[in-house]
Amino acid sequence: MFLQPDHVAVLSFCYSYCMNILFYLVLRSQQYEHLKHHPVIAHLVKLRNLVTKLKPLDDKLAVEIDQLLNGKMEDPDTSARLSVQEKRSRKGNRLKRSTGRKRKAMDTDTEVQEEKQVDQLDDAFAYYESVRSAKMRLKKTKFDTRQVATEEANEGEEYEPGDKRGISYQIAKNKGLLPHRKKEQRNPRVKHRRKYRKALIKRKSQIRPVSDSLEHYGGELTGIRSHLTKSVKIH
């Protein structure tokens, strides 16, 4: 329900008139001394004159005001607004249906893609398990053959009293608990060789190596760096 401008003006005028009368009665109850000279008296007179001028308009709008107060009056634009709202709701429903169909199609596509990915993962896991089982079988056969060979060798040997039984390959290769070292640290020869090569490189950066001039000077092989200065200034 929407109020017309005429209704708003009438209601605001009535509200102002009632508030001024109420303020006048409050002053009268408090026995205000200079009540005759108070501005509210002049304002009330002005509003009373406006009431007499607006009496024809009041008679004309009395029926509409009664309907407005009873809640039976309708706005003329309500039907147009309702039709616009209905159109918007129908359009929204159509959009919802279309988006629902698109989402269903996307869901089916995603389900198909997920099924394909799951199949690919299953194939990959199956291949991995087959390779792993083949390696485990190969290791087991090697261990079994080695075990059988050692047992046969031990069975064929005859020990005299006081002799010691020979050690196996596993016992010979067992180094015990050792700290982890790099591969170059395990072999002393390789370790010293690499150490010597690093020392040569470091010495070349500190002392310029002597080159035998078997041929005429043909310029620097790496080029002359004009911005580099190796001389020492003497002050």
mmCIF file of C-alpha atoms in Angstrom:
data_model
loop_
_atom_site.group_PDB
_atom_site.id
_atom_site.type_symbol
_atom_site.label_atom_id
_atom_site.label_comp_id
_atom_site.label_asym_id
_atom_site.label_seq_id
_atom_site.Cartn_x
_atom_site.Cartn_y
_atom_site.Cartn_z
ATOM 1 C CA MET A 1 0.000 0.000 0.000
ATOM 2 C CA PHE A 2 1.411 3.396 -1.035
ATOM 3 C CA LEU A 3 0.253 6.868 0.070
ATOM 4 C CA GLN A 4 -0.570 9.605 -2.406
ATOM 5 C CA PRO A 5 1.042 13.063 -1.982
ATOM 6 C CA ASP A 6 -2.352 14.568 -0.964
ATOM 7 C CA HIS A 7 -2.776 11.987 1.784
ATOM 8 C CA VAL A 8 0.747 12.599 3.082
ATOM 9 C CA ALA A 9 0.184 16.372 3.238
ATOM 10 C CA VAL A 10 -3.119 16.007 5.096
ATOM 11 C CA LEU A 11 -1.683 13.539 7.602
ATOM 12 C CA SER A 12 1.401 15.700 8.275
ATOM 13 C CA PHE A 13 -0.847 18.776 8.780
ATOM 14 C CA CYS A 14 -3.050 16.892 11.263
ATOM 15 C CA TYR A 15 0.004 15.593 13.106
ATOM 16 C CA SER A 16 1.471 19.088 13.438
ATOM 17 C CA TYR A 17 -1.869 20.544 14.616
ATOM 18 C CA CYS A 18 -2.289 17.835 17.264
ATOM 19 C CA MET A 19 1.276 18.265 18.541
ATOM 20 C CA ASN A 20 0.840 22.016 18.933
ATOM 21 C CA ILE A 21 -2.448 21.542 20.814
ATOM 22 C CA LEU A 22 -0.745 19.004 23.078
ATOM 23 C CA PHE A 23 2.127 21.406 23.772
ATOM 24 C CA TYR A 24 -0.404 24.179 24.585
ATOM 25 C CA LEU A 25 -2.203 21.912 27.077
ATOM 26 C CA VAL A 26 1.106 20.996 28.728
ATOM 27 C CA LEU A 27 1.931 24.687 29.205
ATOM 28 C CA ARG A 28 -1.568 25.306 30.537
ATOM 29 C CA SER A 29 -1.235 22.464 33.052
ATOM 30 C CA GLN A 30 2.115 23.847 34.283
ATOM 31 C CA GLN A 31 0.521 27.293 34.731
ATOM 32 C CA TYR A 32 2.935 29.083 32.463
ATOM 33 C CA GLU A 33 2.915 32.821 33.252
ATOM 34 C CA HIS A 34 3.453 34.313 29.770
ATOM 35 C CA LEU A 35 1.239 31.873 27.898
ATOM 36 C CA LYS A 36 -0.512 34.614 25.911
ATOM 37 C CA HIS A 37 2.780 35.793 24.426
ATOM 38 C CA HIS A 38 4.120 32.300 23.672
ATOM 39 C CA PRO A 39 4.806 31.518 19.928
ATOM 40 C CA VAL A 40 2.630 28.422 20.086
ATOM 41 C CA ILE A 41 -0.502 30.643 20.249
ATOM 42 C CA ALA A 42 0.364 32.347 16.957
ATOM 43 C CA HIS A 43 1.172 28.986 15.391
ATOM 44 C CA LEU A 44 -2.153 27.534 16.534
ATOM 45 C CA VAL A 45 -4.046 30.511 15.054
ATOM 46 C CA LYS A 46 -2.238 30.012 11.761
ATOM 47 C CA LEU A 47 -3.058 26.310 11.700
ATOM 48 C CA ARG A 48 -6.708 27.041 12.570
ATOM 49 C CA ASN A 49 -6.989 29.352 9.589
ATOM 50 C CA LEU A 50 -5.499 26.629 7.381
ATOM 51 C CA VAL A 51 -8.056 24.139 8.741
ATOM 52 C CA THR A 52 -10.910 26.422 7.714
ATOM 53 C CA LYS A 53 -9.390 26.823 4.245
ATOM 54 C CA LEU A 54 -8.835 23.069 3.833
ATOM 55 C CA LYS A 55 -12.322 22.058 4.956
ATOM 56 C CA PRO A 56 -13.618 21.502 1.374
ATOM 57 C CA LEU A 57 -10.593 19.322 0.633
ATOM 58 C CA ASP A 58 -11.166 17.440 3.868
ATOM 59 C CA ASP A 59 -14.766 16.672 2.845
ATOM 60 C CA LYS A 60 -13.526 15.496 -0.530
ATOM 61 C CA LEU A 61 -10.817 13.188 0.853
ATOM 62 C CA ALA A 62 -12.783 11.926 3.864
ATOM 63 C CA VAL A 63 -13.845 8.699 2.095
ATOM 64 C CA GLU A 64 -10.310 7.944 0.872
ATOM 65 C CA ILE A 65 -8.860 8.636 4.328
ATOM 66 C CA ASP A 66 -11.385 6.251 5.881
ATOM 67 C CA GLN A 67 -10.420 3.565 3.360
ATOM 68 C CA LEU A 68 -6.751 4.217 4.041
ATOM 69 C CA LEU A 69 -7.246 3.912 7.777
ATOM 70 C CA ASN A 70 -9.289 0.713 7.358
ATOM 71 C CA GLY A 71 -6.601 -0.747 5.047
ATOM 72 C CA LYS A 72 -8.931 -1.259 2.075
ATOM 73 C CA MET A 73 -7.390 1.261 -0.291
ATOM 74 C CA GLU A 74 -5.071 -0.045 -2.949
ATOM 75 C CA ASP A 75 -2.349 1.715 -4.854
ATOM 76 C CA PRO A 76 -3.114 2.203 -8.581
ATOM 77 C CA ASP A 77 0.344 0.998 -9.532
ATOM 78 C CA THR A 78 0.137 -2.209 -7.482
ATOM 79 C CA SER A 79 -1.317 -4.262 -10.351
ATOM 80 C CA ALA A 80 1.428 -3.092 -12.715
ATOM 81 C CA ARG A 81 4.077 -3.840 -10.113
ATOM 82 C CA LEU A 82 2.595 -7.264 -9.440
ATOM 83 C CA SER A 83 2.644 -8.066 -13.158
ATOM 84 C CA VAL A 84 6.296 -6.992 -13.352
ATOM 85 C CA GLN A 85 7.109 -9.141 -10.348
ATOM 86 C CA GLU A 86 5.313 -12.127 -11.871
ATOM 87 C CA LYS A 87 7.267 -11.676 -15.103
ATOM 88 C CA ARG A 88 10.518 -11.523 -13.166
ATOM 89 C CA SER A 89 9.612 -14.634 -11.176
ATOM 90 C CA ARG A 90 8.758 -16.535 -14.372
ATOM 91 C CA LYS A 91 12.023 -15.440 -15.963
ATOM 92 C CA GLY A 92 13.907 -16.525 -12.842
ATOM 93 C CA ASN A 93 12.204 -19.928 -12.932
ATOM 94 C CA ARG A 94 13.159 -20.373 -16.599
ATOM 95 C CA LEU A 95 16.760 -19.442 -15.791
ATOM 96 C CA LYS A 96 16.782 -21.889 -12.884
ATOM 97 C CA ARG A 97 15.520 -24.698 -15.141
ATOM 98 C CA SER A 98 18.142 -23.947 -17.808
ATOM 99 C CA THR A 99 20.944 -23.749 -15.237
ATOM 100 C CA GLY A 100 19.730 -27.013 -13.703
ATOM 101 C CA ARG A 101 19.937 -28.735 -17.091
ATOM 102 C CA LYS A 102 23.414 -27.328 -17.716
ATOM 103 C CA ARG A 103 24.547 -28.460 -14.279
ATOM 104 C CA LYS A 104 23.196 -31.965 -14.916
ATOM 105 C CA ALA A 105 25.072 -32.121 -18.213
ATOM 106 C CA MET A 106 28.259 -30.869 -16.528
ATOM 107 C CA ASP A 107 27.805 -33.384 -13.713
ATOM 108 C CA THR A 108 27.494 -36.237 -16.202
ATOM 109 C CA ASP A 109 30.636 -35.043 -18.034
ATOM 110 C CA THR A 110 32.584 -34.799 -14.796
ATOM 111 C CA GLU A 111 31.395 -38.268 -13.751
ATOM 112 C CA VAL A 112 32.581 -39.723 -17.069
ATOM 113 C CA GLN A 113 35.963 -38.005 -16.705
ATOM 114 C CA GLU A 114 36.314 -39.218 -13.118
ATOM 115 C CA GLU A 115 35.508 -42.780 -14.200
ATOM 116 C CA LYS A 116 38.179 -42.554 -16.914
ATOM 117 C CA GLN A 117 40.729 -41.252 -14.414
ATOM 118 C CA VAL A 118 39.848 -44.039 -11.971
ATOM 119 C CA ASP A 119 40.276 -46.637 -14.744
ATOM 120 C CA GLN A 120 43.664 -45.153 -15.677
ATOM 121 C CA LEU A 121 44.769 -45.211 -12.037
ATOM 122 C CA ASP A 122 43.630 -48.821 -11.693
ATOM 123 C CA ASP A 123 45.622 -49.773 -14.789
ATOM 124 C CA ALA A 124 48.690 -47.959 -13.459
ATOM 125 C CA PHE A 125 48.410 -49.665 -10.053
ATOM 126 C CA ALA A 126 47.953 -53.040 -11.698
ATOM 127 C CA TYR A 127 51.053 -52.492 -13.862
ATOM 128 C CA TYR A 128 53.045 -51.369 -10.814
ATOM 129 C CA GLU A 129 51.963 -54.413 -8.818
ATOM 130 C CA SER A 130 52.863 -56.748 -11.694
ATOM 131 C CA VAL A 131 56.365 -55.215 -12.017
ATOM 132 C CA ARG A 132 56.858 -55.333 -8.255
ATOM 133 C CA SER A 133 55.763 -58.963 -8.010
ATOM 134 C CA ALA A 134 58.080 -59.901 -10.902
ATOM 135 C CA LYS A 135 61.046 -58.236 -9.153
ATOM 136 C CA MET A 136 60.207 -59.941 -5.884
ATOM 137 C CA ARG A 137 60.013 -63.327 -7.612
ATOM 138 C CA LEU A 138 63.381 -62.718 -9.298
ATOM 139 C CA LYS A 139 64.994 -61.793 -5.973
ATOM 140 C CA LYS A 140 63.512 -64.820 -4.306
ATOM 141 C CA THR A 141 64.811 -67.185 -7.026
ATOM 142 C CA LYS A 142 68.307 -65.651 -6.787
ATOM 143 C CA PHE A 143 68.322 -66.015 -3.013
ATOM 144 C CA ASP A 144 67.086 -69.595 -3.225
ATOM 145 C CA THR A 145 69.722 -70.572 -5.794
ATOM 146 C CA ARG A 146 72.484 -68.966 -3.715
ATOM 147 C CA GLN A 147 71.256 -70.669 -0.584
ATOM 148 C CA VAL A 148 71.137 -74.027 -2.315
ATOM 149 C CA ALA A 149 74.672 -73.517 -3.702
ATOM 150 C CA THR A 150 76.090 -72.671 -0.265
ATOM 151 C CA GLU A 151 74.361 -75.650 1.317
ATOM 152 C CA GLU A 152 75.714 -77.990 -1.367
ATOM 153 C CA ALA A 153 79.213 -76.572 -0.949
ATOM 154 C CA ASN A 154 79.048 -77.012 2.802
ATOM 155 C CA GLU A 155 77.722 -80.528 2.465
ATOM 156 C CA GLY A 156 80.548 -81.546 0.125
ATOM 157 C CA GLU A 157 83.304 -80.315 2.445
ATOM 158 C CA GLU A 158 84.726 -82.553 5.118
ATOM 159 C CA TYR A 159 86.192 -80.986 8.188
ATOM 160 C CA GLU A 160 88.839 -82.560 10.325
ATOM 161 C CA PRO A 161 88.903 -82.056 14.068
ATOM 162 C CA GLY A 162 90.203 -78.562 14.842
ATOM 163 C CA ASP A 163 89.482 -77.063 11.381
ATOM 164 C CA LYS A 164 87.282 -73.976 10.900
ATOM 165 C CA ARG A 165 84.387 -73.708 8.510
ATOM 166 C CA GLY A 166 84.784 -71.133 5.725
ATOM 167 C CA ILE A 167 82.697 -67.959 5.773
ATOM 168 C CA SER A 168 79.908 -67.295 3.305
ATOM 169 C CA TYR A 169 79.615 -64.439 0.782
ATOM 170 C CA GLN A 170 77.186 -62.566 3.021
ATOM 171 C CA ILE A 171 79.586 -62.736 5.960
ATOM 172 C CA ALA A 172 82.501 -61.595 3.802
ATOM 173 C CA LYS A 173 80.632 -58.547 2.482
ATOM 174 C CA ASN A 174 79.203 -57.539 5.865
ATOM 175 C CA LYS A 175 81.017 -54.332 6.928
ATOM 176 C CA GLY A 176 79.085 -53.808 10.118
ATOM 177 C CA LEU A 177 77.832 -50.432 11.347
ATOM 178 C CA LEU A 178 79.588 -47.634 9.405
ATOM 179 C CA PRO A 179 78.746 -43.937 9.051
ATOM 180 C CA HIS A 180 77.329 -42.836 5.736
ATOM 181 C CA ARG A 181 80.038 -41.433 3.459
ATOM 182 C CA LYS A 182 80.040 -40.011 -0.032
ATOM 183 C CA LYS A 183 81.214 -42.161 -2.874
ATOM 184 C CA GLU A 184 84.364 -40.050 -3.379
ATOM 185 C CA GLN A 185 85.256 -40.457 0.301
ATOM 186 C CA ARG A 186 85.187 -44.239 0.120
ATOM 187 C CA ASN A 187 88.136 -44.490 -2.287
ATOM 188 C CA PRO A 188 91.329 -42.727 -1.038
ATOM 189 C CA ARG A 189 92.924 -42.574 -4.494
ATOM 190 C CA VAL A 190 89.933 -40.800 -6.045
ATOM 191 C CA LYS A 191 89.687 -38.524 -2.993
ATOM 192 C CA HIS A 192 93.331 -37.302 -3.340
ATOM 193 C CA ARG A 193 93.018 -36.965 -7.101
ATOM 194 C CA ARG A 194 90.041 -34.633 -6.819
ATOM 195 C CA LYS A 195 91.702 -32.723 -4.003
ATOM 196 C CA TYR A 196 94.788 -32.141 -6.202
ATOM 197 C CA ARG A 197 92.628 -30.923 -9.125
ATOM 198 C CA LYS A 198 90.828 -28.397 -6.889
ATOM 199 C CA ALA A 199 94.188 -27.169 -5.524
ATOM 200 C CA LEU A 200 95.469 -26.568 -9.071
ATOM 201 C CA ILE A 201 92.393 -24.512 -9.940
ATOM 202 C CA LYS A 202 92.764 -22.452 -6.748
ATOM 203 C CA ARG A 203 96.500 -21.830 -7.464
ATOM 204 C CA LYS A 204 95.744 -20.604 -11.000
ATOM 205 C CA SER A 205 93.472 -17.944 -9.522
ATOM 206 C CA GLN A 206 96.219 -16.825 -7.103
ATOM 207 C CA ILE A 207 99.423 -17.145 -9.204
ATOM 208 C CA ARG A 208 99.478 -16.711 -12.954
ATOM 209 C CA PRO A 209 100.872 -19.887 -14.562
ATOM 210 C CA VAL A 210 104.065 -19.603 -16.658
ATOM 211 C CA SER A 211 103.490 -20.289 -20.345
ATOM 212 C CA ASP A 212 106.336 -21.301 -22.667
ATOM 213 C CA SER A 213 106.457 -19.010 -25.718
ATOM 214 C CA LEU A 214 107.210 -21.536 -28.440
ATOM 215 C CA GLU A 215 105.501 -19.373 -31.061
ATOM 216 C CA HIS A 216 105.110 -15.645 -31.696
ATOM 217 C CA TYR A 217 102.605 -13.768 -29.566
ATOM 218 C CA GLY A 218 99.194 -13.955 -31.209
ATOM 219 C CA GLY A 219 97.091 -12.154 -28.612
ATOM 220 C CA GLU A 220 95.108 -13.326 -25.671
ATOM 221 C CA LEU A 221 93.010 -16.405 -26.315
ATOM 222 C CA THR A 222 90.159 -15.236 -24.074
ATOM 223 C CA GLY A 223 90.297 -11.591 -25.194
ATOM 224 C CA ILE A 224 91.580 -8.458 -23.455
ATOM 225 C CA ARG A 225 89.294 -7.046 -20.762
ATOM 226 C CA SER A 226 89.699 -3.296 -20.914
ATOM 227 C CA HIS A 227 87.843 -2.596 -17.674
ATOM 228 C CA LEU A 228 90.073 -4.937 -15.590
ATOM 229 C CA THR A 229 93.057 -3.426 -13.747
ATOM 230 C CA LYS A 230 95.665 -5.565 -11.941
ATOM 231 C CA SER A 231 98.250 -2.845 -11.245
ATOM 232 C CA VAL A 232 98.854 -1.282 -7.828
ATOM 233 C CA LYS A 233 98.752 2.496 -7.400
ATOM 234 C CA ILE A 234 101.782 4.065 -5.723
ATOM 235 C CA HIS A 235 100.956 7.205 -3.745
#
